XYZ file of C-alpha atoms in Angstrom:
581
model
C 16.090 15.038 20.007
C 14.184 16.672 17.163
C 12.545 13.691 15.531
C 12.319 14.283 11.806
C 15.488 16.400 11.644
C 18.467 14.665 13.265
C 16.839 11.213 13.231
C 14.482 10.987 10.242
C 14.623 7.182 10.225
C 12.786 7.037 13.524
C 10.286 9.617 12.368
C 9.323 7.579 9.293
C 8.847 4.421 11.328
C 6.480 6.145 13.744
C 4.615 8.033 11.028
C 5.580 11.333 12.642
C 7.620 12.924 9.907
C 5.479 16.054 9.934
C 4.457 17.081 13.416
C 1.967 19.894 13.124
C 0.376 18.562 9.908
C -3.325 17.579 9.945
C -4.061 13.845 9.814
C -6.790 11.333 10.745
C -9.293 13.491 8.881
C -13.039 12.752 9.150
C -15.851 14.590 7.371
C -19.350 14.599 8.870
C -22.081 12.952 6.825
C -23.785 16.314 6.257
C -20.504 18.054 5.347
C -20.953 20.670 8.096
C -17.853 19.712 10.081
C -14.380 18.304 9.447
C -12.519 16.748 12.388
C -8.785 16.082 12.386
C -5.736 15.582 14.592
C -2.844 18.036 14.616
C -0.146 18.908 17.115
C 0.446 22.539 17.966
C 4.019 22.791 16.793
C 6.497 21.259 14.349
C 8.300 19.334 17.129
C 5.311 18.418 19.310
C 4.328 14.735 18.989
C 1.126 15.123 21.054
C -1.739 15.571 18.593
C -4.763 17.609 19.656
C -8.297 17.137 18.308
C -9.753 19.941 16.181
C -12.976 20.636 14.277
C -13.419 22.884 11.257
C -16.887 24.360 10.755
C -17.102 24.456 6.982
C -19.700 27.209 6.591
C -17.750 29.771 8.627
C -14.200 28.481 8.332
C -13.923 28.511 12.138
C -11.454 26.049 13.668
C -12.049 24.920 17.249
C -9.758 22.830 19.435
C -11.849 20.118 21.069
C -9.137 18.441 23.161
C -5.489 18.876 24.022
C -3.115 16.087 23.127
C -2.268 13.400 23.175
C -5.261 12.093 21.227
C -4.187 9.013 19.272
C -7.556 8.289 17.642
C -11.173 9.379 17.899
C -14.652 8.632 16.555
C -17.732 10.755 16.039
C -21.449 10.744 15.486
C -22.645 10.974 11.893
C -22.547 14.784 11.870
C -19.474 14.976 14.188
C -21.439 16.994 16.753
C -20.334 14.405 19.330
C -16.739 13.160 19.405
C -15.261 10.516 21.698
C -11.751 9.266 22.447
C -9.916 7.272 25.102
C -6.783 8.127 27.078
C -5.220 5.775 29.627
C -8.440 3.778 29.824
C -10.611 6.846 30.497
C -13.438 7.956 28.233
C -13.606 11.522 26.963
C -16.229 13.142 24.798
C -16.657 16.633 23.430
C -18.125 18.582 26.291
C -17.203 16.306 29.190
C -15.808 13.096 30.677
C -18.541 10.500 31.271
C -18.015 8.023 34.077
C -17.523 4.412 33.011
C -17.746 1.062 34.724
C -14.590 -0.350 33.108
C -11.410 0.755 31.313
C -12.272 2.068 27.857
C -10.974 0.821 24.507
C -12.195 2.092 21.116
C -15.120 4.329 22.160
C -17.528 5.222 19.376
C -20.685 7.398 19.527
C -23.748 6.080 17.758
C -24.664 7.931 14.526
C -27.286 10.041 16.335
C -24.899 11.004 19.150
C -27.211 9.766 21.929
C -25.112 6.801 23.129
C -21.452 5.802 23.214
C -20.279 2.219 22.875
C -16.874 0.898 23.851
C -14.939 -2.312 24.377
C -12.886 -3.269 27.413
C -9.496 -4.986 27.830
C -11.208 -8.170 29.018
C -13.235 -8.471 25.804
C -16.650 -7.117 26.744
C -18.836 -4.634 24.861
C -20.549 -1.866 26.835
C -22.834 1.082 26.038
C -23.393 4.380 27.852
C -26.967 5.440 27.134
C -28.463 8.938 26.837
C -29.106 8.977 30.609
C -25.451 8.190 31.396
C -26.042 4.603 32.540
C -23.176 2.268 31.625
C -24.511 -1.177 30.737
C -22.938 -4.443 29.633
C -24.222 -5.281 26.153
C -22.236 -8.493 25.586
C -19.407 -10.247 27.349
C -18.094 -13.497 28.763
C -15.221 -12.467 31.095
C -12.752 -15.205 31.909
C -13.962 -17.518 29.153
C -11.394 -16.592 26.518
C -14.231 -15.268 24.348
C -14.217 -11.620 23.301
C -16.972 -9.391 21.968
C -16.496 -6.404 19.661
C -12.774 -6.962 19.206
C -11.331 -7.765 15.783
C -9.958 -11.303 15.655
C -6.237 -11.726 14.712
C -6.988 -12.771 11.115
C -8.931 -9.540 10.509
C -5.711 -7.513 10.323
C -4.600 -9.528 7.293
C -7.623 -8.156 5.418
C -7.219 -4.579 6.630
C -10.080 -4.762 9.139
C -9.331 -3.233 12.536
C -12.896 -2.977 13.854
C -14.966 -5.576 15.663
C -18.325 -3.789 16.055
C -20.582 -1.398 14.110
C -23.555 0.826 14.951
C -26.795 0.598 12.999
C -27.613 3.840 11.116
C -30.367 4.719 13.637
C -28.245 3.893 16.690
C -30.641 1.266 18.035
C -28.470 -1.806 17.473
C -24.872 -2.949 17.260
C -23.448 -5.570 14.920
C -20.613 -7.266 16.805
C -17.987 -9.928 16.262
C -17.797 -12.734 18.796
C -14.277 -14.145 18.751
C -13.772 -17.664 20.063
C -12.528 -20.825 18.352
C -14.510 -19.603 15.339
C -15.648 -16.111 14.483
C -19.358 -15.296 14.476
C -21.401 -12.138 13.998
C -24.413 -10.993 16.020
C -26.977 -8.188 15.985
C -27.394 -6.813 19.514
C -30.414 -4.724 20.462
C -29.699 -1.957 22.991
C -32.931 -2.824 24.767
C -32.145 -6.524 25.070
C -31.944 -9.607 22.889
C -29.824 -10.498 19.929
C -29.997 -12.143 16.514
C -27.282 -14.397 15.090
C -26.076 -13.654 11.557
C -26.314 -16.810 9.470
C -23.819 -17.822 6.809
C -21.843 -20.985 6.138
C -19.018 -20.195 8.542
C -17.370 -23.569 8.019
C -17.006 -22.969 4.275
C -16.362 -19.220 4.599
C -14.464 -18.760 7.882
C -12.911 -15.358 7.125
C -14.986 -12.252 7.845
C -13.211 -9.754 5.613
C -15.350 -6.627 5.935
C -18.573 -5.287 7.429
C -20.390 -2.101 6.320
C -23.605 -0.670 7.673
C -24.161 2.824 6.285
C -27.779 2.513 5.149
C -30.362 -0.204 4.636
C -29.164 -3.694 5.526
C -25.627 -4.483 6.678
C -23.255 -5.800 4.002
C -20.547 -8.318 4.850
C -17.774 -9.953 2.837
C -16.670 -13.504 3.670
C -13.934 -15.698 2.174
C -13.058 -19.362 2.003
C -9.897 -20.380 3.800
C -8.152 -20.717 0.439
C -9.107 -17.037 -0.193
C -9.899 -17.984 -3.788
C -13.656 -17.528 -3.447
C -15.809 -15.135 -1.459
C -19.333 -13.794 -1.080
C -20.801 -10.353 -0.522
C -23.874 -10.873 1.639
C -26.738 -8.623 2.674
C -27.930 -9.273 6.240
C -31.594 -9.034 7.224
C -31.348 -7.283 10.629
C -34.652 -8.787 11.792
C -33.767 -12.437 11.258
C -29.992 -12.526 10.662
C -30.546 -14.376 7.382
C -28.219 -13.460 4.523
C -28.663 -13.034 0.791
C -25.872 -13.256 -1.780
C -25.284 -9.987 -3.640
C -22.053 -10.888 -5.414
C -19.457 -13.627 -5.718
C -15.718 -12.926 -5.697
C -13.342 -15.424 -7.287
C -9.679 -15.658 -8.294
C -7.509 -18.744 -8.893
C -4.766 -17.194 -6.714
C -6.464 -15.049 -4.060
C -9.330 -12.571 -3.838
C -8.269 -9.001 -3.063
C -11.354 -6.901 -2.147
C -11.114 -3.160 -2.855
C -11.051 -1.087 0.369
C -14.268 0.871 0.775
C -16.403 -1.908 -0.696
C -19.019 -3.323 -0.562
C -21.052 -0.105 -0.650
C -24.766 0.439 -1.082
C -25.378 2.980 -3.845
C -28.244 5.454 -3.779
C -30.265 3.482 -6.346
C -30.038 0.258 -4.335
C -27.239 -1.388 -6.304
C -24.319 -2.850 -4.378
C -20.815 -1.728 -5.326
C -18.037 -4.329 -5.176
C -14.438 -4.446 -6.285
C -13.176 -6.973 -8.792
C -10.778 -7.667 -11.611
C -11.127 -7.498 -15.360
C -8.955 -10.168 -16.943
C -10.195 -10.845 -20.480
C -10.040 -9.285 -23.942
C -6.553 -8.014 -23.151
C -7.627 -6.204 -19.968
C -5.758 -6.541 -16.677
C -7.485 -4.102 -14.350
C -8.722 -3.607 -10.792
C -12.214 -2.244 -11.241
C -15.546 -1.505 -9.605
C -18.838 -3.197 -10.448
C -22.414 -2.369 -9.426
C -24.681 -5.421 -9.548
C -22.432 -6.873 -12.251
C -22.114 -3.717 -14.384
C -18.634 -2.275 -14.875
C -18.375 1.296 -13.536
C -14.686 2.183 -13.909
C -12.569 2.403 -17.072
C -10.271 -0.613 -17.530
C -7.167 1.618 -17.535
C -7.892 2.738 -13.954
C -6.354 0.750 -11.075
C -8.776 1.410 -8.206
C -7.070 1.499 -4.813
C -9.863 2.677 -2.489
C -13.473 3.824 -2.637
C -13.850 7.059 -0.668
C -17.641 7.406 -0.952
C -20.556 9.019 -2.780
C -20.546 12.781 -3.284
C -23.941 14.087 -2.124
C -26.049 15.882 -4.692
C -24.347 14.087 -7.585
C -24.250 10.629 -9.121
C -20.476 10.528 -8.700
C -18.388 8.111 -6.699
C -15.055 9.391 -5.334
C -12.151 6.947 -5.568
C -8.389 6.907 -5.096
C -6.796 5.262 -8.109
C -3.818 5.053 -10.433
C -3.975 5.813 -14.127
C -0.928 4.620 -16.032
C 1.858 5.591 -13.605
C 1.897 3.295 -10.535
C 4.131 5.705 -8.579
C 1.253 8.185 -8.433
C -2.152 8.082 -6.777
C -4.883 10.500 -7.831
C -8.462 11.258 -6.840
C -11.188 10.564 -9.406
C -14.935 11.109 -9.675
C -16.603 8.086 -11.288
C -20.043 8.307 -12.900
C -22.470 5.781 -11.382
C -25.652 6.736 -13.246
C -27.087 4.107 -15.545
C -26.900 4.934 -19.237
C -25.287 4.052 -22.531
C -22.318 6.416 -22.312
C -20.003 3.714 -20.933
C -17.554 4.022 -18.065
C -16.252 7.461 -17.238
C -13.826 8.797 -14.612
C -12.912 12.451 -14.071
C -9.537 13.203 -12.457
C -9.749 15.780 -9.656
C -6.044 16.116 -8.857
C -3.592 17.602 -11.325
C -0.184 17.756 -9.636
C 1.994 14.622 -9.829
C 2.175 12.900 -6.470
C 0.379 10.685 -3.992
C -3.019 12.224 -3.215
C -5.548 11.169 -0.578
C -9.220 12.024 -0.114
C -11.941 12.089 2.567
C -15.632 12.689 1.973
C -18.827 13.569 3.792
C -22.020 14.921 2.262
C -21.066 17.440 -0.415
C -17.673 18.214 1.155
C -14.526 16.651 -0.263
C -11.133 16.915 1.420
C -8.182 16.275 -0.893
C -4.846 16.261 0.905
C -5.119 19.370 3.146
C -7.741 21.213 1.070
C -11.464 21.281 1.927
C -13.790 21.695 -1.047
C -17.512 22.401 -1.112
C -18.607 23.249 -4.622
C -16.474 26.189 -5.745
C -15.494 27.142 -2.168
C -12.044 26.028 -1.005
C -10.599 26.050 2.534
C -7.218 24.893 3.771
C -6.763 22.767 6.878
C -4.275 24.555 9.152
C -0.753 23.183 9.321
C 2.218 24.048 11.499
C 4.450 21.362 10.057
C 8.185 21.804 9.797
C 9.627 21.387 6.288
C 10.895 17.894 5.594
C 14.578 17.501 6.488
C 15.551 16.287 3.014
C 14.495 17.121 -0.514
C 15.123 13.793 -2.217
C 14.987 13.583 -5.998
C 14.766 9.881 -6.822
C 15.109 8.924 -10.463
C 11.980 6.871 -11.193
C 12.146 4.496 -14.117
C 10.994 1.068 -15.340
C 13.500 -1.647 -16.192
C 13.621 -5.061 -17.895
C 10.975 -6.389 -20.242
C 8.696 -6.748 -17.188
C 8.788 -2.946 -16.686
C 9.658 -3.165 -13.012
C 9.060 0.206 -11.282
C 12.378 1.313 -9.827
C 13.686 4.331 -7.917
C 17.342 5.360 -7.671
C 18.543 7.867 -5.078
C 22.044 9.377 -4.979
C 23.832 11.206 -2.162
C 23.389 14.969 -2.136
C 26.058 16.552 -4.318
C 26.964 13.318 -6.063
C 29.500 13.813 -8.836
C 28.731 11.774 -11.951
C 31.493 9.290 -12.631
C 32.033 8.425 -8.964
C 31.102 4.779 -8.463
C 29.329 4.005 -5.205
C 28.195 0.891 -3.343
C 24.517 0.035 -3.694
C 21.952 -0.393 -0.947
C 18.889 -2.293 -2.175
C 16.099 -1.162 0.154
C 13.293 -3.742 0.260
C 11.241 -1.889 2.881
C 8.387 -4.089 4.102
C 8.852 -6.359 1.100
C 6.434 -7.627 -1.562
C 2.848 -6.638 -0.978
C 3.901 -3.070 -0.152
C 4.542 -0.384 -2.742
C 7.831 1.487 -2.276
C 8.424 3.382 -5.519
C 5.933 6.195 -4.970
C 5.943 9.919 -5.708
C 5.799 10.957 -2.064
C 8.833 12.767 -0.593
C 8.054 11.480 2.905
C 8.717 7.920 1.743
C 12.222 8.851 0.565
C 13.477 10.653 3.674
C 15.147 7.701 5.381
C 16.516 6.503 2.058
C 18.163 9.891 1.543
C 19.733 9.529 5.005
C 21.216 6.237 3.839
C 22.292 7.702 0.496
C 24.150 10.523 2.234
C 26.161 7.881 4.078
C 27.737 7.058 0.709
C 25.335 4.709 -1.085
C 23.203 4.675 -4.170
C 19.883 3.563 -2.698
C 17.706 1.479 -5.017
C 14.086 0.458 -4.449
C 12.261 -1.940 -6.759
C 8.561 -2.783 -6.818
C 9.015 -6.377 -7.915
C 6.144 -8.582 -8.995
C 3.962 -9.192 -5.981
C 3.554 -5.437 -5.450
C 0.103 -3.818 -5.756
C -0.534 -0.793 -7.928
C 0.525 -2.060 -11.360
C -2.000 -4.715 -12.380
C -3.703 -7.701 -10.715
C -1.628 -10.239 -12.684
C 1.569 -8.400 -11.694
C 0.580 -8.576 -8.038
C -0.532 -12.197 -7.939
C 2.006 -13.971 -10.139
C 3.971 -14.661 -6.936
C 1.330 -17.137 -5.745
C 3.182 -20.159 -4.328
C 6.527 -18.935 -5.738
C 7.131 -15.685 -3.925
C 10.823 -16.225 -3.159
C 11.848 -17.069 -6.721
C 9.836 -14.340 -8.458
C 10.588 -11.509 -6.040
C 14.311 -12.256 -5.750
C 14.715 -12.672 -9.522
C 13.041 -9.312 -10.134
C 15.247 -7.495 -7.619
C 18.429 -8.862 -9.196
C 17.269 -8.272 -12.764
C 16.333 -4.685 -11.889
C 19.815 -4.020 -10.494
C 21.413 -5.208 -13.724
C 18.818 -3.387 -15.808
C 19.774 -0.073 -14.180
C 23.446 -0.128 -15.103
C 22.888 1.349 -18.566
C 21.322 4.560 -17.269
C 23.158 4.519 -13.940
C 26.774 3.446 -14.543
C 27.847 4.729 -11.101
C 26.209 1.722 -9.429
C 28.993 -0.558 -8.219
C 27.338 -3.968 -8.463
C 30.402 -5.545 -6.875
C 29.375 -3.916 -3.588
C 25.652 -4.478 -3.042
C 23.967 -4.570 0.363
C 20.293 -5.403 0.922
C 17.999 -4.326 3.736
C 14.359 -5.039 4.634
C 11.795 -5.303 7.418
C 9.292 -8.086 8.158
C 8.578 -9.790 4.835
C 11.275 -7.538 3.370
C 13.655 -8.793 6.079
C 12.895 -12.362 5.069
C 13.606 -11.512 1.424
C 16.843 -9.737 2.423
C 17.973 -12.886 4.225
C 16.996 -15.008 1.218
C 19.007 -12.690 -1.027
C 22.201 -13.029 1.010
C 21.823 -16.766 1.496
C 20.783 -17.739 -2.023
C 22.656 -15.212 -4.129
C 25.931 -14.341 -2.366
C 27.367 -13.684 -5.831
C 25.184 -10.567 -5.975
C 24.731 -9.454 -2.360
C 27.782 -8.849 -0.204
C 25.810 -8.389 3.020
C 22.319 -7.761 4.312
C 20.254 -6.498 7.229
C 17.031 -8.302 8.146
C 14.905 -6.255 10.556
C 12.304 -8.289 12.468
C 12.244 -10.804 9.605
C 9.766 -13.582 9.023
C 11.798 -16.637 9.953
C 9.179 -19.388 9.960
C 6.156 -19.208 7.649
C 4.428 -21.994 9.575
C 4.159 -19.723 12.632
C 2.448 -16.912 10.770
C -1.282 -16.300 10.669
C -2.825 -18.810 8.273
C -4.629 -15.953 6.518
C -1.277 -14.349 5.694
C 0.893 -17.372 4.915
C -1.710 -19.233 2.864
C -2.437 -16.229 0.663
C 1.057 -16.593 -0.777
C 1.963 -20.250 -0.222
C -1.300 -22.180 0.067
C -2.027 -24.613 2.907
C 1.019 -26.264 4.386
C -0.719 -29.644 4.536
C -1.245 -29.506 0.766
C 2.073 -27.864 -0.145
C 4.799 -28.849 2.368
C 7.527 -28.545 -0.278
C 6.567 -24.892 -0.925
C 7.002 -24.053 2.760
C 10.345 -25.849 2.800
C 11.482 -23.889 -0.253
C 10.562 -20.584 1.418
C 12.299 -21.368 4.703
C 15.500 -19.552 5.659
C 18.730 -21.467 6.161
C 20.577 -21.100 9.493
C 21.808 -17.528 9.710
C 25.427 -16.758 8.796
C 26.051 -13.639 10.857
C 29.241 -12.914 8.972
C 27.175 -11.592 6.080
C 23.708 -11.025 7.602
C 22.666 -8.857 10.523
C 19.374 -9.768 12.205
C 18.211 -6.544 13.797
C 15.245 -5.491 15.937
C 13.289 -2.486 14.701
C 14.962 0.769 15.652
C 18.587 -0.389 15.587
C 19.503 1.799 12.633
C 22.899 3.011 13.855
C 24.174 -0.553 14.189
C 22.681 -1.408 10.808
C 24.449 1.435 9.061
C 27.789 0.659 10.714
C 27.464 -2.987 9.633
C 26.532 -2.148 6.028
C 29.250 0.485 5.641
C 31.883 -1.890 7.006
C 30.843 -4.798 4.813
C 30.554 -2.699 1.649
C 33.880 -0.899 2.156
């Protein structure tokens, strides 16, 4: 089976649409090296680890595949990865006292830390000795492993090296989450904050100076950015985050700027502005027409901050350089990408990688790629419909003849909270596969979707079902003027996870619009979800039981709704085709 050619739906789900393309890119702090993963052929799923030496353009293979993930020292001179519980590093295979999970060299490259399946944190020192740094085996307590709620805030890590490699800041996960500074030579310091009031540890960053952490109340409507004194564990408030619905920190923040100011993400919601912005010690840094998606980092030798952001068109993501220097010239952002599309960036020192291009000043290098061309060349018609300007994409079968009415497949993807209408051909491959089965495939970024404006994203608070479902239906009707070939008498709906829940809601609550639906691994009971996830949208169940009742699914009528596990696409398509015939 050639994944990505005969079966593109499986390729999209595993993120393997382009075997042979570089990914998981990391740039060393001094810009001397760029590490990345890439398989050695267009049909080879086993990614190898490579390093580009920027000054010479030399590319060296460090390890054969499969390497799923890796980490490096600050300058990437030492790289480490795990395979089947064994530790590997560039230049050898150190012996370990336990199975290895998430190995990570310290910034200097002298030591390597790792966690174990039983929740302990260990360090291999410069002399090769493997020592237990923290652990309580058999107690149900884990060290250095991200607690379940962390995933809801985009945090996958549970421990961090100090910049000099002498200490580790680690999460201790028990009934409540705590944070501790562990000295490699013995002893530890507890990090102090009001954990009862602010139980969620959203992010931790330790790139220079003192560690910075972000914590949230359980309601997620108020948070603090705290600086930690590594000697005492005491914390100082650098910024407050507040929103009457929920706080949404910008990835890549908080960040310590070169002049000592602390960069945080926030929202501008006055004087007609509705923007996701960056602030440094309370001063606005980004123009209010820029929707900041992620902070990449500071470009060495300049006063510019590199960010991924959207300017005007939510289907596109571009890379910008933002001026951070103090002065009276106001906010200023310089766009570095020119072609329409969805661009990504990585940064280290004075080297900037945009997509597959490495830039150092005027010099430009390309990361090597042996990727096979994408199986389809979809051309979705992107538009905005209704007075709410809902971003919408419409995809026809290849060779469609205008005037031929076709059934509609409303593809909800992963549902609200995930952007689907984007200018990235990879994201439309599976949809083209569905379209070629005889459908017009429609995707709508209803309210609740990021990328447009904060108010657009958060208006679903405590009324997700009503707002999201109304927008999907209104968008379908709003398309008929420009797309008369949509047969709205034959509409199917399909989604996964939260999108699966919304697909089931659509069939159950609006059978006048949706003839049938497929719910793939749907959310069926909001009360069984992580509190961090469910309460962001619905609030606490104890305070809002009627909201949870309103968002519950009715018993499933399998005559019109197929509940499918992930990967059952052939059965899904047969069901949808039959029901829409």
